[in-house]
């Protein structure tokens, strides 16, 4: 794809900085040349006035530094995001959106090992997404003169490329806005977050791939134009603008610098570090947790056995104490005849303890010590010792009240119907009387307030 | 072949591969839009997509650029009489950097700070968003405070090393 770069010297190089002193060059026009010339003469006020842009730091090298940082990190955000879609089990119809056509990674059975796999992919997706916000903003700041350049195009090629930039910039901003609102439970946009974020990502991915293909040669050339090591040794007093070129980024009439180039890099990096310090505690227990002071999952719930992060309270799930009291029964189906168990019968079965993380799509996670009955033992009891899948239902009414577990998830030795956590009975908010906990399973599929499990034969 | 390519390039403005790659990108976006179009609120999603773009390019960027230009303009117009005989260190970055930090936190953590989505927040966590505004103000105060201390140190150091030409 890298060969798709613009051919040399054909249009007054938006991306061809090889001709210095662009003002002396006669710009060339694609078809229809008369139209582009006429457009160029009809400049609306405020457009194409290069004196408007006066920062002495804007230039292809600085833009390429931000571009390179995003080029390295954005693929990680994209891959982890697409992996998380697979983690939800799209083949059981329980990933949202359900119909994604061809827009997905190849489907595979989400593994249960390592147990922190989903914690890693989801945590990385959300954390990196947050940390990249200053870099994205800096990248957009560095190229903003191009938004107001006049004429906006001199050829059809530039028109199509600008259209793709709408998808690129709109795409990244849309993904950041919806993601940042979602992790804070602010659904001000009112549409369903999942399809919006998922399909928005694909719009962005396509635009990103093409943007990289078109601009990669420009970026490499710009990065080679200055030495990073030398820039890191250059203080404010010696900071000069980058040489004027055809990129249109370098100010025609720059003001004296108030920050060095290394200062700007430090400022953007510092912004990212600040956000990282305030966000990493969403996924790491202990001291970092307390630093996540502005996010929902940095909050302290106290230090009791059940005092860890809740995702949906029993009250919000519409549960009454009568639903979860002595009348509660677990029914196991799928075998020759249904089996009903009360909580005492479950506690009388062989108990297994496992230290497992619970990780949610909002990017937070925590590790706790869970005790309960192995799902494999329940499958044997139900008369389906090697199930192909297990369908779990909750007492809860409404969304996310059921889930289908793959064979490997139902039969993992640490896959539990948990009755206790950290040595105490589960609290109602954590799924009393019984909840699912399976290694590397997305949090919302670790169904709480379980009422039935159907073991489906292979 | 070469002449055909040259004529194409003169017509279109770039290599044919440029057009193919961009058409692939637009087609992918169209396919994603088609898949999401069955969603009852698809139009709303499109509006938010455009609003994100306009909100950054025509609202957020002009606002912070204007604020920065006003700040540096204001500082350059401060009367110099009092400082003419003293060493000066521009306070610009000592104001700009904590302001940027505070603004960044406000931008990213706005929902908690202004208590937007209080009902879903309560349902999800069992807690309220009550502490966030105070915490953001404390963080903002800390950043400006640290900046003030650093400025005082710089100013003190500049005075000890004697006057330098005002910038």
Coordinates of C-alpha atoms in Angstrom, one line a residue:
Chain A
X1 CA 0.0 0.0 0.0
X2 CA 2.9 2.3 0.6
X3 CA 3.3 2.7 -3.1
X4 CA 0.0 4.6 -3.2
X5 CA 1.8 7.8 -2.4
X6 CA 1.2 10.8 -4.6
X7 CA 3.4 10.8 -7.7
X8 CA 6.1 13.4 -7.6
X9 CA 5.6 17.0 -8.7
X10 CA 2.1 16.6 -10.1
X11 CA 0.1 18.8 -7.8
X12 CA 1.4 21.7 -5.8
X13 CA 2.5 19.1 -3.3
X14 CA 0.4 19.1 -0.2
X15 CA 2.6 16.1 0.6
X16 CA 5.6 16.9 -1.6
X17 CA 7.9 19.1 0.3
X18 CA 10.7 18.5 -2.2
X19 CA 10.2 21.9 -3.8
X20 CA 11.4 24.6 -1.4
X21 CA 10.1 28.1 -1.9
X22 CA 6.6 27.0 -2.9
X23 CA 5.6 30.6 -3.7
X24 CA 7.9 30.7 -6.8
X25 CA 6.6 27.4 -8.1
X26 CA 3.6 27.5 -10.5
X27 CA 1.0 25.3 -8.9
X28 CA -0.4 22.7 -11.3
X29 CA -4.1 21.9 -11.5
X30 CA -5.8 18.6 -12.2
X31 CA -9.1 18.3 -14.2
X32 CA -11.1 20.6 -14.4
X33 CA -8.3 23.2 -14.2
X34 CA -10.5 26.2 -15.0
X35 CA -12.7 25.4 -12.1
X36 CA -9.8 25.0 -9.6
X37 CA -8.3 28.3 -10.8
X38 CA -11.6 30.1 -10.4
X39 CA -12.0 28.6 -6.9
X40 CA -8.6 29.8 -6.0
X41 CA -9.5 33.4 -6.9
X42 CA -12.7 33.3 -4.8
X43 CA -11.1 33.1 -1.4
X44 CA -13.5 33.6 1.4
X45 CA -12.3 35.8 4.3
X46 CA -10.2 34.0 6.9
X47 CA -9.1 31.2 4.6
X48 CA -5.7 30.7 3.2
X49 CA -4.1 33.5 5.1
X50 CA -0.9 32.0 6.1
X51 CA 0.0 35.0 8.4
X52 CA -2.9 33.8 10.6
X53 CA -0.8 30.8 11.7
X54 CA 2.2 32.1 13.7
X55 CA 3.5 29.3 15.8
X56 CA 7.2 28.9 15.1
X57 CA 7.0 25.2 16.1
X58 CA 4.6 23.9 13.5
X59 CA 6.3 22.0 10.8
X60 CA 6.5 18.6 9.1
X61 CA 9.0 17.2 11.6
X62 CA 6.9 18.0 14.7
X63 CA 3.7 16.7 12.9
X64 CA 5.6 13.5 12.0
X65 CA 6.7 13.0 15.6
X66 CA 3.1 13.0 16.7
X67 CA 2.1 10.9 13.7
X68 CA 4.8 8.3 14.5
X69 CA 3.7 8.1 18.1
X70 CA 0.1 7.4 16.9
X71 CA 1.3 5.0 14.2
X72 CA 2.9 2.9 16.8
X73 CA 0.1 3.0 19.5
X74 CA -3.1 3.2 17.5
X75 CA -2.8 -0.4 16.1
X76 CA -2.6 -1.7 19.7
X77 CA -5.9 0.2 20.6
X78 CA -7.5 -1.2 17.4
X79 CA -6.4 -4.8 17.9
X80 CA -7.3 -5.0 21.5
X81 CA -10.7 -3.4 20.8
X82 CA -11.4 -6.0 18.0
X83 CA -10.2 -8.8 20.3
X84 CA -12.6 -7.7 22.9
X85 CA -15.5 -8.1 20.5
X86 CA -14.4 -11.8 20.0
X87 CA -14.2 -12.2 23.8
X88 CA -17.9 -11.6 23.9
X89 CA -18.7 -14.7 21.9
X90 CA -20.1 -13.4 18.7
X91 CA -20.8 -16.9 17.5
X92 CA -23.4 -17.3 20.3
X93 CA -25.0 -14.0 19.1
X94 CA -24.1 -12.4 22.4
X95 CA -21.6 -9.8 21.1
X96 CA -23.0 -6.3 20.4
X97 CA -23.6 -5.4 17.6
X98 CA -24.8 -8.9 16.6
X99 CA -24.5 -8.4 12.8
X100 CA -21.2 -7.0 11.7
X101 CA -21.0 -8.6 8.2
X102 CA -17.4 -9.0 7.3
X103 CA -16.1 -6.4 9.8
X104 CA -14.5 -8.6 12.4
X105 CA -11.3 -10.5 13.2
X106 CA -11.5 -14.2 12.3
X107 CA -13.7 -15.9 15.0
X108 CA -12.1 -18.3 17.5
X109 CA -12.9 -19.7 20.9
X110 CA -11.8 -17.1 23.5
X111 CA -9.3 -18.9 25.7
X112 CA -9.6 -19.1 29.5
X113 CA -5.8 -18.9 29.9
X114 CA -4.1 -16.7 30.9
X115 CA -6.8 -15.8 33.3
X116 CA -5.9 -12.1 32.9
X117 CA -6.2 -12.1 29.2
X118 CA -9.4 -10.0 29.0
X119 CA -8.2 -7.8 31.8
X120 CA -5.1 -7.1 29.6
X121 CA -6.9 -6.5 26.3
X122 CA -9.7 -4.4 27.7
X123 CA -7.5 -2.6 30.2
X124 CA -5.0 -1.8 27.4
X125 CA -7.7 -0.7 25.0
X126 CA -9.2 1.8 27.4
X127 CA -6.0 3.0 29.1
X128 CA -4.1 3.6 25.8
X129 CA -7.2 5.3 24.3
X130 CA -7.2 7.8 27.2
X131 CA -3.4 8.3 27.1
X132 CA -3.5 9.0 23.4
X133 CA -5.9 12.0 23.8
X134 CA -3.1 14.6 24.2
X135 CA -1.2 13.2 21.3
X136 CA -4.3 13.3 19.0
X137 CA -5.0 16.8 20.1
X138 CA -1.4 17.8 19.5
X139 CA -1.4 16.2 16.1
X140 CA -4.6 18.0 15.1
X141 CA -3.1 21.3 16.4
X142 CA 0.0 20.8 14.3
X143 CA -1.9 20.4 11.0
X144 CA -4.8 22.8 11.6
X145 CA -3.5 25.4 9.0
X146 CA -4.3 22.8 6.4
X147 CA -7.9 22.9 7.3
X148 CA -8.2 26.5 6.3
X149 CA -5.9 26.3 3.3
X150 CA -7.2 28.0 0.1
X151 CA -8.0 26.6 -2.4
X152 CA -9.1 23.5 -0.6
X153 CA -8.1 21.4 -3.6
X154 CA -6.4 21.8 -7.0
X155 CA -7.3 18.3 -8.3
X156 CA -9.9 15.5 -7.9
X157 CA -7.2 13.6 -6.0
X158 CA -7.1 16.2 -3.3
X159 CA -10.9 16.3 -3.1
X160 CA -11.1 12.6 -2.4
X161 CA -8.2 12.8 0.0
X162 CA -9.9 15.5 2.0
X163 CA -13.0 13.5 2.1
X164 CA -11.0 10.6 3.6
X165 CA -9.6 13.1 6.2
X166 CA -13.2 13.8 7.3
X167 CA -13.5 10.1 8.1
X168 CA -10.1 10.0 9.7
X169 CA -10.4 13.0 12.0
X170 CA -14.2 12.5 12.6
X171 CA -13.5 8.8 13.2
X172 CA -10.8 9.3 15.9
X173 CA -12.7 12.0 17.6
X174 CA -16.0 10.1 17.6
X175 CA -14.2 7.0 19.0
X176 CA -12.6 9.0 21.8
X177 CA -15.8 10.9 22.7
X178 CA -18.0 7.8 22.8
X179 CA -15.3 5.8 24.6
X180 CA -14.6 8.4 27.2
X181 CA -18.3 8.9 27.9
X182 CA -19.0 5.2 28.1
X183 CA -16.3 4.5 30.8
X184 CA -17.9 7.2 32.9
X185 CA -21.5 5.9 32.4
X186 CA -22.6 9.1 30.7
X187 CA -25.0 8.1 28.0
X188 CA -25.8 11.7 26.9
X189 CA -25.6 10.6 23.3
X190 CA -28.6 8.3 23.9
X191 CA -27.8 5.9 21.1
X192 CA -26.4 2.4 21.8
X193 CA -22.7 2.7 22.6
X194 CA -21.6 -0.6 21.2
X195 CA -22.6 -0.4 17.5
X196 CA -21.7 3.2 17.4
X197 CA -18.2 2.6 18.8
X198 CA -17.7 -0.6 16.8
X199 CA -18.7 0.7 13.3
X200 CA -17.1 4.1 14.0
X201 CA -13.9 2.1 14.6
X202 CA -14.1 0.5 11.1
X203 CA -14.7 3.9 9.5
X204 CA -11.6 5.1 11.2
X205 CA -9.5 2.0 10.5
X206 CA -10.1 2.3 6.7
X207 CA -9.2 6.0 6.7
X208 CA -6.2 5.4 8.9
X209 CA -4.8 2.7 6.6
X210 CA -5.1 4.9 3.6
X211 CA -3.7 8.0 5.4
X212 CA -0.7 6.0 6.5
X213 CA -0.2 4.6 2.9
X214 CA -0.4 8.1 1.4
X215 CA 1.6 9.9 4.1
X216 CA 4.2 7.4 5.2
X217 CA 6.9 8.5 2.7
X218 CA 6.3 12.2 3.8
X219 CA 6.5 11.2 7.4
X220 CA 9.8 9.3 7.0
X221 CA 11.3 12.1 5.0
X222 CA 10.2 14.7 7.6
X223 CA 11.6 12.6 10.5
X224 CA 14.9 12.3 8.7
X225 CA 15.0 16.0 8.2
X226 CA 16.0 16.7 11.8
X227 CA 17.7 14.6 14.5
X228 CA 15.6 13.8 17.5
X229 CA 18.7 13.7 19.7
X230 CA 19.7 17.2 18.6
X231 CA 16.2 18.5 19.2
X232 CA 16.3 17.1 22.7
X233 CA 19.4 19.1 23.4
X234 CA 18.1 22.3 21.9
X235 CA 16.7 24.8 24.4
X236 CA 14.4 27.7 23.9
X237 CA 17.1 30.2 23.0
X238 CA 18.2 28.1 20.0
X239 CA 14.8 27.1 18.8
X240 CA 14.2 28.1 15.2
X241 CA 11.3 27.4 12.9
X242 CA 11.6 24.4 10.6
X243 CA 12.6 25.5 7.0
X244 CA 9.7 26.7 4.9
X245 CA 8.5 24.0 2.5
X246 CA 5.5 23.0 0.4
X247 CA 3.8 21.2 3.3
X248 CA 2.0 24.5 4.3
X249 CA 2.7 23.8 8.0
X250 CA 5.5 26.1 8.6
X251 CA 4.4 29.6 9.5
X252 CA 5.2 32.4 7.0
X253 CA 5.6 35.0 9.7
X254 CA 6.4 33.1 12.9
X255 CA 6.3 34.8 16.4
X256 CA 9.4 34.3 18.6
X257 CA 9.2 30.8 20.2
X258 CA 7.8 30.6 23.8
X259 CA 8.5 26.9 24.0
X260 CA 11.3 24.7 22.5
X261 CA 10.4 21.8 20.4
X262 CA 11.5 19.4 23.2
X263 CA 9.3 21.5 25.5
X264 CA 6.3 20.8 23.3
X265 CA 7.1 17.1 23.2
X266 CA 7.5 17.1 27.0
X267 CA 4.2 19.0 27.3
X268 CA 2.3 16.4 25.2
X269 CA 4.0 13.5 26.9
X270 CA 3.4 15.0 30.3
X271 CA -0.3 15.3 29.5
X272 CA -0.3 11.6 28.5
X273 CA 1.5 10.7 31.7
X274 CA -0.9 12.7 33.8
X275 CA -3.9 10.9 32.2
X276 CA -2.1 7.5 32.6
X277 CA -1.4 8.2 36.3
X278 CA -5.1 9.0 36.9
X279 CA -6.4 6.0 34.8
X280 CA -4.1 3.0 35.4
X281 CA -5.7 2.5 38.9
X282 CA -8.9 1.5 37.1
X283 CA -7.2 -1.8 36.3
X284 CA -4.5 -2.3 38.9
X285 CA -5.4 -3.0 42.5
X286 CA -3.5 -1.5 45.4
X287 CA -1.8 1.9 45.4
X288 CA -2.5 2.9 41.8
X289 CA -6.2 2.3 42.4
X290 CA -6.2 5.2 44.9
X291 CA -4.7 7.5 42.2
X292 CA -7.6 7.1 39.9
X293 CA -9.4 9.9 41.6
X294 CA -11.4 11.2 38.7
X295 CA -12.7 7.8 37.4
X296 CA -15.6 5.7 38.6
X297 CA -13.4 2.7 39.5
X298 CA -10.8 4.4 41.7
X299 CA -13.4 4.8 44.5
X300 CA -12.9 3.0 47.7
X301 CA -15.8 0.8 48.9
X302 CA -14.3 0.1 52.3
X303 CA -12.1 -2.8 53.2
X304 CA -14.5 -5.6 53.9
X305 CA -14.5 -8.9 51.9
X306 CA -17.3 -7.6 49.5
X307 CA -15.9 -4.1 49.3
X308 CA -14.7 -4.0 45.7
X309 CA -16.1 -2.5 42.5
X310 CA -19.7 -3.3 41.7
X311 CA -21.1 -3.2 38.2
X312 CA -24.8 -2.9 38.4
X313 CA -26.3 -3.0 41.9
X314 CA -29.0 -5.5 43.0
X315 CA -31.4 -2.5 43.3
X316 CA -30.7 -1.3 39.8
X317 CA -31.3 -4.9 38.5
X318 CA -34.8 -4.7 40.0
X319 CA -34.2 -7.5 42.5
X320 CA -36.2 -7.9 45.7
X321 CA -34.9 -9.7 48.7
X322 CA -37.6 -12.3 48.2
X323 CA -36.0 -13.2 44.8
X324 CA -32.7 -14.0 46.5
X325 CA -33.9 -15.4 49.9
X326 CA -34.6 -18.9 51.1
X327 CA -37.0 -19.5 48.2
X328 CA -34.1 -19.3 45.7
X329 CA -33.3 -22.5 43.8
X330 CA -30.7 -23.2 41.1
X331 CA -32.0 -25.4 38.3
X332 CA -29.7 -27.4 36.1
X333 CA -31.1 -28.6 32.8
X334 CA -30.0 -30.3 29.6
X335 CA -29.5 -33.7 31.2
X336 CA -32.0 -36.7 31.4
X337 CA -34.0 -34.8 34.0
X338 CA -33.8 -31.4 35.6
X339 CA -31.9 -31.0 38.9
X340 CA -32.9 -28.4 41.5
X341 CA -30.5 -27.2 44.3
X342 CA -30.9 -24.7 47.1
X343 CA -27.9 -22.8 48.4
X344 CA -27.3 -25.3 51.3
X345 CA -27.1 -28.2 48.8
X346 CA -24.5 -26.2 46.8
X347 CA -22.5 -25.4 49.9
X348 CA -22.5 -29.2 50.7
X349 CA -20.8 -30.0 47.3
X350 CA -17.1 -30.0 46.9
X351 CA -15.9 -26.4 47.1
X352 CA -13.1 -24.9 45.0
X353 CA -11.2 -21.6 45.5
X354 CA -9.6 -19.6 42.8
X355 CA -8.0 -16.1 42.6
X356 CA -9.4 -14.6 39.5
X357 CA -9.8 -11.1 38.0
X358 CA -13.1 -9.7 37.0
X359 CA -12.7 -7.2 34.1
X360 CA -15.4 -5.0 32.6
X361 CA -15.8 -3.5 29.2
X362 CA -15.5 -0.1 30.8
X363 CA -11.9 -0.9 31.2
X364 CA -11.7 -1.5 34.9
X365 CA -10.7 -4.7 36.7
X366 CA -9.9 -6.2 40.0
X367 CA -8.6 -9.5 41.3
X368 CA -10.5 -11.3 44.2
X369 CA -10.6 -14.8 45.7
X370 CA -13.7 -16.7 44.8
X371 CA -15.0 -19.9 46.3
X372 CA -17.8 -22.1 45.0
X373 CA -18.7 -25.2 43.0
X374 CA -16.9 -26.0 39.8
X375 CA -19.2 -25.7 36.7
X376 CA -17.8 -29.0 35.6
X377 CA -19.1 -30.7 38.7
X378 CA -22.5 -29.1 38.1
X379 CA -22.4 -30.4 34.5
X380 CA -21.7 -33.9 35.8
X381 CA -24.5 -33.6 38.3
X382 CA -26.9 -32.5 35.6
X383 CA -26.0 -35.6 33.6
X384 CA -24.0 -33.8 30.8
X385 CA -20.4 -34.4 31.9
X386 CA -18.9 -33.0 28.7
X387 CA -21.2 -30.2 27.5
X388 CA -20.6 -28.4 24.2
X389 CA -21.8 -25.1 25.8
X390 CA -23.6 -23.9 28.9
X391 CA -26.4 -21.3 28.9
X392 CA -26.7 -19.3 32.2
X393 CA -29.7 -17.3 33.2
X394 CA -30.1 -14.7 36.0
X395 CA -33.0 -13.9 38.2
X396 CA -32.5 -10.3 37.0
X397 CA -34.8 -8.9 34.3
X398 CA -33.5 -6.8 31.5
X399 CA -30.2 -6.6 29.6
X400 CA -27.2 -8.8 30.2
X401 CA -29.3 -11.3 32.2
X402 CA -28.1 -14.4 30.4
X403 CA -24.9 -15.7 28.8
X404 CA -23.6 -18.7 26.9
X405 CA -20.3 -20.2 27.9
X406 CA -18.1 -22.0 25.4
X407 CA -17.1 -25.6 26.2
X408 CA -13.6 -24.5 27.4
X409 CA -15.2 -21.9 29.6
X410 CA -17.6 -24.3 31.2
X411 CA -15.0 -27.0 31.8
X412 CA -12.1 -24.9 33.0
X413 CA -11.0 -26.2 36.5
X414 CA -11.3 -22.6 37.8
X415 CA -14.7 -21.9 36.2
X416 CA -17.0 -21.6 39.2
X417 CA -20.5 -21.0 40.4
X418 CA -19.2 -18.8 43.2
X419 CA -21.0 -18.7 46.5
X420 CA -18.4 -16.8 48.5
X421 CA -15.7 -14.2 47.9
X422 CA -12.7 -13.5 50.1
X423 CA -14.0 -15.9 52.7
X424 CA -17.5 -14.3 53.1
X425 CA -20.8 -14.9 51.5
X426 CA -21.3 -12.9 48.3
X427 CA -23.1 -9.6 49.0
X428 CA -26.4 -8.9 47.0
X429 CA -24.5 -6.4 44.8
X430 CA -22.0 -9.1 43.9
X431 CA -24.6 -11.7 43.0
X432 CA -25.8 -13.4 46.1
X433 CA -26.9 -16.3 46.3
X434 CA -24.6 -17.4 43.4
X435 CA -22.7 -16.0 40.5
X436 CA -20.6 -17.2 37.6
X437 CA -16.8 -16.5 37.6
X438 CA -14.8 -17.8 34.7
X439 CA -11.1 -17.0 33.9
X440 CA -10.7 -14.4 31.2
X441 CA -14.4 -14.0 30.6
X442 CA -15.7 -10.4 30.1
X443 CA -17.1 -9.2 33.4
X444 CA -20.7 -8.8 32.2
X445 CA -20.8 -12.5 31.3
X446 CA -19.9 -13.5 34.8
X447 CA -23.6 -13.6 35.4
X448 CA -24.8 -12.6 38.9
X449 CA -27.9 -13.9 40.7
X450 CA -27.9 -17.1 38.7
X451 CA -31.2 -19.0 38.5
X452 CA -30.5 -21.7 35.9
X453 CA -27.8 -23.4 33.9
X454 CA -28.6 -25.4 30.8
X455 CA -25.8 -27.7 29.7
X456 CA -26.0 -28.2 26.0
X457 CA -24.5 -31.4 24.6
X458 CA -21.6 -31.2 22.2
Chain B
X1 CA 1.8 3.0 -20.9
X2 CA 3.9 5.7 -19.4
X3 CA 2.0 8.3 -21.5
X4 CA -1.3 7.0 -20.3
X5 CA -0.1 7.2 -16.7
X6 CA 1.1 10.7 -17.2
X7 CA -2.2 11.8 -18.8
X8 CA -4.1 10.1 -15.9
X9 CA -2.0 11.9 -13.4
X10 CA -2.5 15.2 -15.1
X11 CA -6.2 14.6 -15.1
X12 CA -6.7 13.2 -11.6
X13 CA -3.8 14.8 -9.7
X14 CA -2.1 11.6 -8.4
X15 CA -1.1 8.1 -9.1
X16 CA -4.0 5.7 -9.9
X17 CA -3.2 3.7 -6.8
X18 CA -4.0 6.8 -4.8
X19 CA -7.6 6.7 -6.2
X20 CA -7.9 2.9 -5.6
X21 CA -6.8 3.1 -2.0
X22 CA -9.1 6.0 -1.3
X23 CA -12.1 4.4 -3.0
X24 CA -11.4 1.3 -0.9
X25 CA -11.5 3.5 2.3
X26 CA -14.7 5.2 1.2
X27 CA -16.3 1.9 0.3
X28 CA -15.4 0.4 3.8
X29 CA -16.9 3.5 5.5
X30 CA -20.0 3.0 3.3
X31 CA -20.3 -0.6 4.3
X32 CA -20.0 0.2 8.0
X33 CA -22.6 2.9 7.6
X34 CA -24.9 0.4 5.8
X35 CA -24.5 -2.1 8.6
X36 CA -25.3 0.5 11.3
X37 CA -28.1 2.1 9.3
X38 CA -30.6 -0.5 10.7
X39 CA -30.1 1.0 14.1
X40 CA -33.0 3.2 15.0
X41 CA -30.6 6.0 16.2
X42 CA -28.2 5.7 13.3
X43 CA -28.9 9.3 12.2
X44 CA -28.0 10.4 15.8
X45 CA -24.7 8.6 15.5
X46 CA -23.9 10.4 12.2
X47 CA -24.8 13.7 13.8
X48 CA -22.4 13.0 16.7
X49 CA -19.7 12.0 14.3
X50 CA -20.0 15.3 12.5
X51 CA -20.4 17.2 15.9
X52 CA -17.2 15.6 17.1
X53 CA -15.4 17.0 14.1
X54 CA -16.9 20.4 14.2
X55 CA -16.7 20.5 18.0
X56 CA -12.9 20.1 17.8
X57 CA -12.0 22.1 14.6
X58 CA -14.4 25.0 15.0
X59 CA -15.0 25.2 18.7
X60 CA -12.3 23.6 20.9
X61 CA -9.3 24.6 18.7
X62 CA -10.4 28.3 18.2
X63 CA -11.2 28.6 21.9
X64 CA -7.8 27.3 23.2
X65 CA -5.9 29.1 20.5
X66 CA -7.7 32.4 21.3
X67 CA -7.1 31.9 25.1
X68 CA -3.4 31.2 24.5
X69 CA -3.0 34.2 22.2
X70 CA -4.9 36.5 24.7
X71 CA -2.7 35.3 27.5
X72 CA 0.6 35.9 25.7
X73 CA -0.7 39.2 24.3
X74 CA -1.7 40.3 27.8
X75 CA 1.6 39.4 29.3
X76 CA 3.6 41.1 26.6
X77 CA 1.6 44.3 27.3
X78 CA 2.3 44.3 31.1
X79 CA 4.0 47.5 32.1
X80 CA 7.7 46.9 32.1
X81 CA 8.7 49.9 34.1
X82 CA 8.8 48.1 37.4
X83 CA 10.8 45.2 36.0
X84 CA 13.2 47.2 33.9
X85 CA 15.9 47.1 36.5
X86 CA 15.2 43.6 37.6
X87 CA 15.8 40.3 36.0
X88 CA 12.6 38.9 34.4
X89 CA 11.4 35.4 33.7
X90 CA 8.3 35.2 31.5
X91 CA 5.4 33.8 33.6
X92 CA 3.7 32.6 30.3
X93 CA 4.6 28.9 30.5
X94 CA 4.0 28.9 34.3
X95 CA 0.4 29.8 33.6
X96 CA 0.0 28.0 30.3
X97 CA 1.1 24.6 31.5
X98 CA -1.1 24.2 34.6
X99 CA -4.0 25.7 32.6
X100 CA -3.5 23.1 29.9
X101 CA -3.3 20.3 32.5
X102 CA -6.4 21.5 34.2
X103 CA -8.3 21.9 30.9
X104 CA -7.2 18.4 29.8
X105 CA -8.6 16.8 33.0
X106 CA -11.8 18.8 32.6
X107 CA -12.2 17.7 29.0
X108 CA -11.6 14.0 29.7
X109 CA -13.4 13.7 33.1
X110 CA -16.2 16.2 32.4
X111 CA -19.1 13.7 33.1
X112 CA -18.0 13.1 36.7
X113 CA -17.0 16.7 37.3
X114 CA -20.4 18.1 36.2
X115 CA -22.3 15.1 37.4
X116 CA -23.7 14.1 34.0
X117 CA -25.2 10.6 33.9
X118 CA -25.9 10.5 37.6
X119 CA -28.6 7.8 37.4
X120 CA -26.6 5.3 35.3
X121 CA -23.6 6.0 37.5
X122 CA -25.5 5.2 40.6
X123 CA -27.0 2.0 39.0
X124 CA -23.6 0.8 37.9
X125 CA -21.5 1.6 40.9
X126 CA -23.9 2.2 43.9
X127 CA -22.1 5.5 44.4
X128 CA -22.7 9.1 43.5
X129 CA -20.4 11.4 41.5
X130 CA -20.2 13.8 44.5
X131 CA -16.4 13.9 45.0
X132 CA -15.2 14.6 41.5
X133 CA -15.7 18.3 41.3
X134 CA -13.7 18.9 44.5
X135 CA -11.0 16.5 43.4
X136 CA -10.6 18.3 40.0
X137 CA -10.4 21.7 41.8
X138 CA -7.8 20.3 44.2
X139 CA -5.7 18.9 41.3
X140 CA -6.0 22.2 39.5
X141 CA -5.0 24.1 42.6
X142 CA -2.0 21.7 43.0
X143 CA -0.8 22.2 39.4
X144 CA -1.0 26.0 39.7
X145 CA 0.6 25.9 43.1
X146 CA 3.5 23.7 42.0
X147 CA 3.9 26.0 39.0
X148 CA 4.0 29.1 41.2
X149 CA 6.7 27.5 43.4
X150 CA 8.8 26.6 40.3
X151 CA 8.3 30.2 39.0
X152 CA 9.4 31.6 42.3
X153 CA 12.5 29.4 42.2
X154 CA 13.3 30.4 38.6
X155 CA 12.8 34.1 39.5
X156 CA 15.0 33.8 42.5
X157 CA 17.7 32.1 40.5
X158 CA 17.5 34.7 37.8
X159 CA 17.9 37.5 40.3
X160 CA 21.0 35.9 41.8
X161 CA 22.6 35.6 38.5
X162 CA 21.9 39.2 37.8
X163 CA 19.8 41.1 35.2
X164 CA 19.4 39.8 31.7
X165 CA 17.9 41.6 28.8
X166 CA 14.1 41.7 29.0
X167 CA 12.5 39.5 26.4

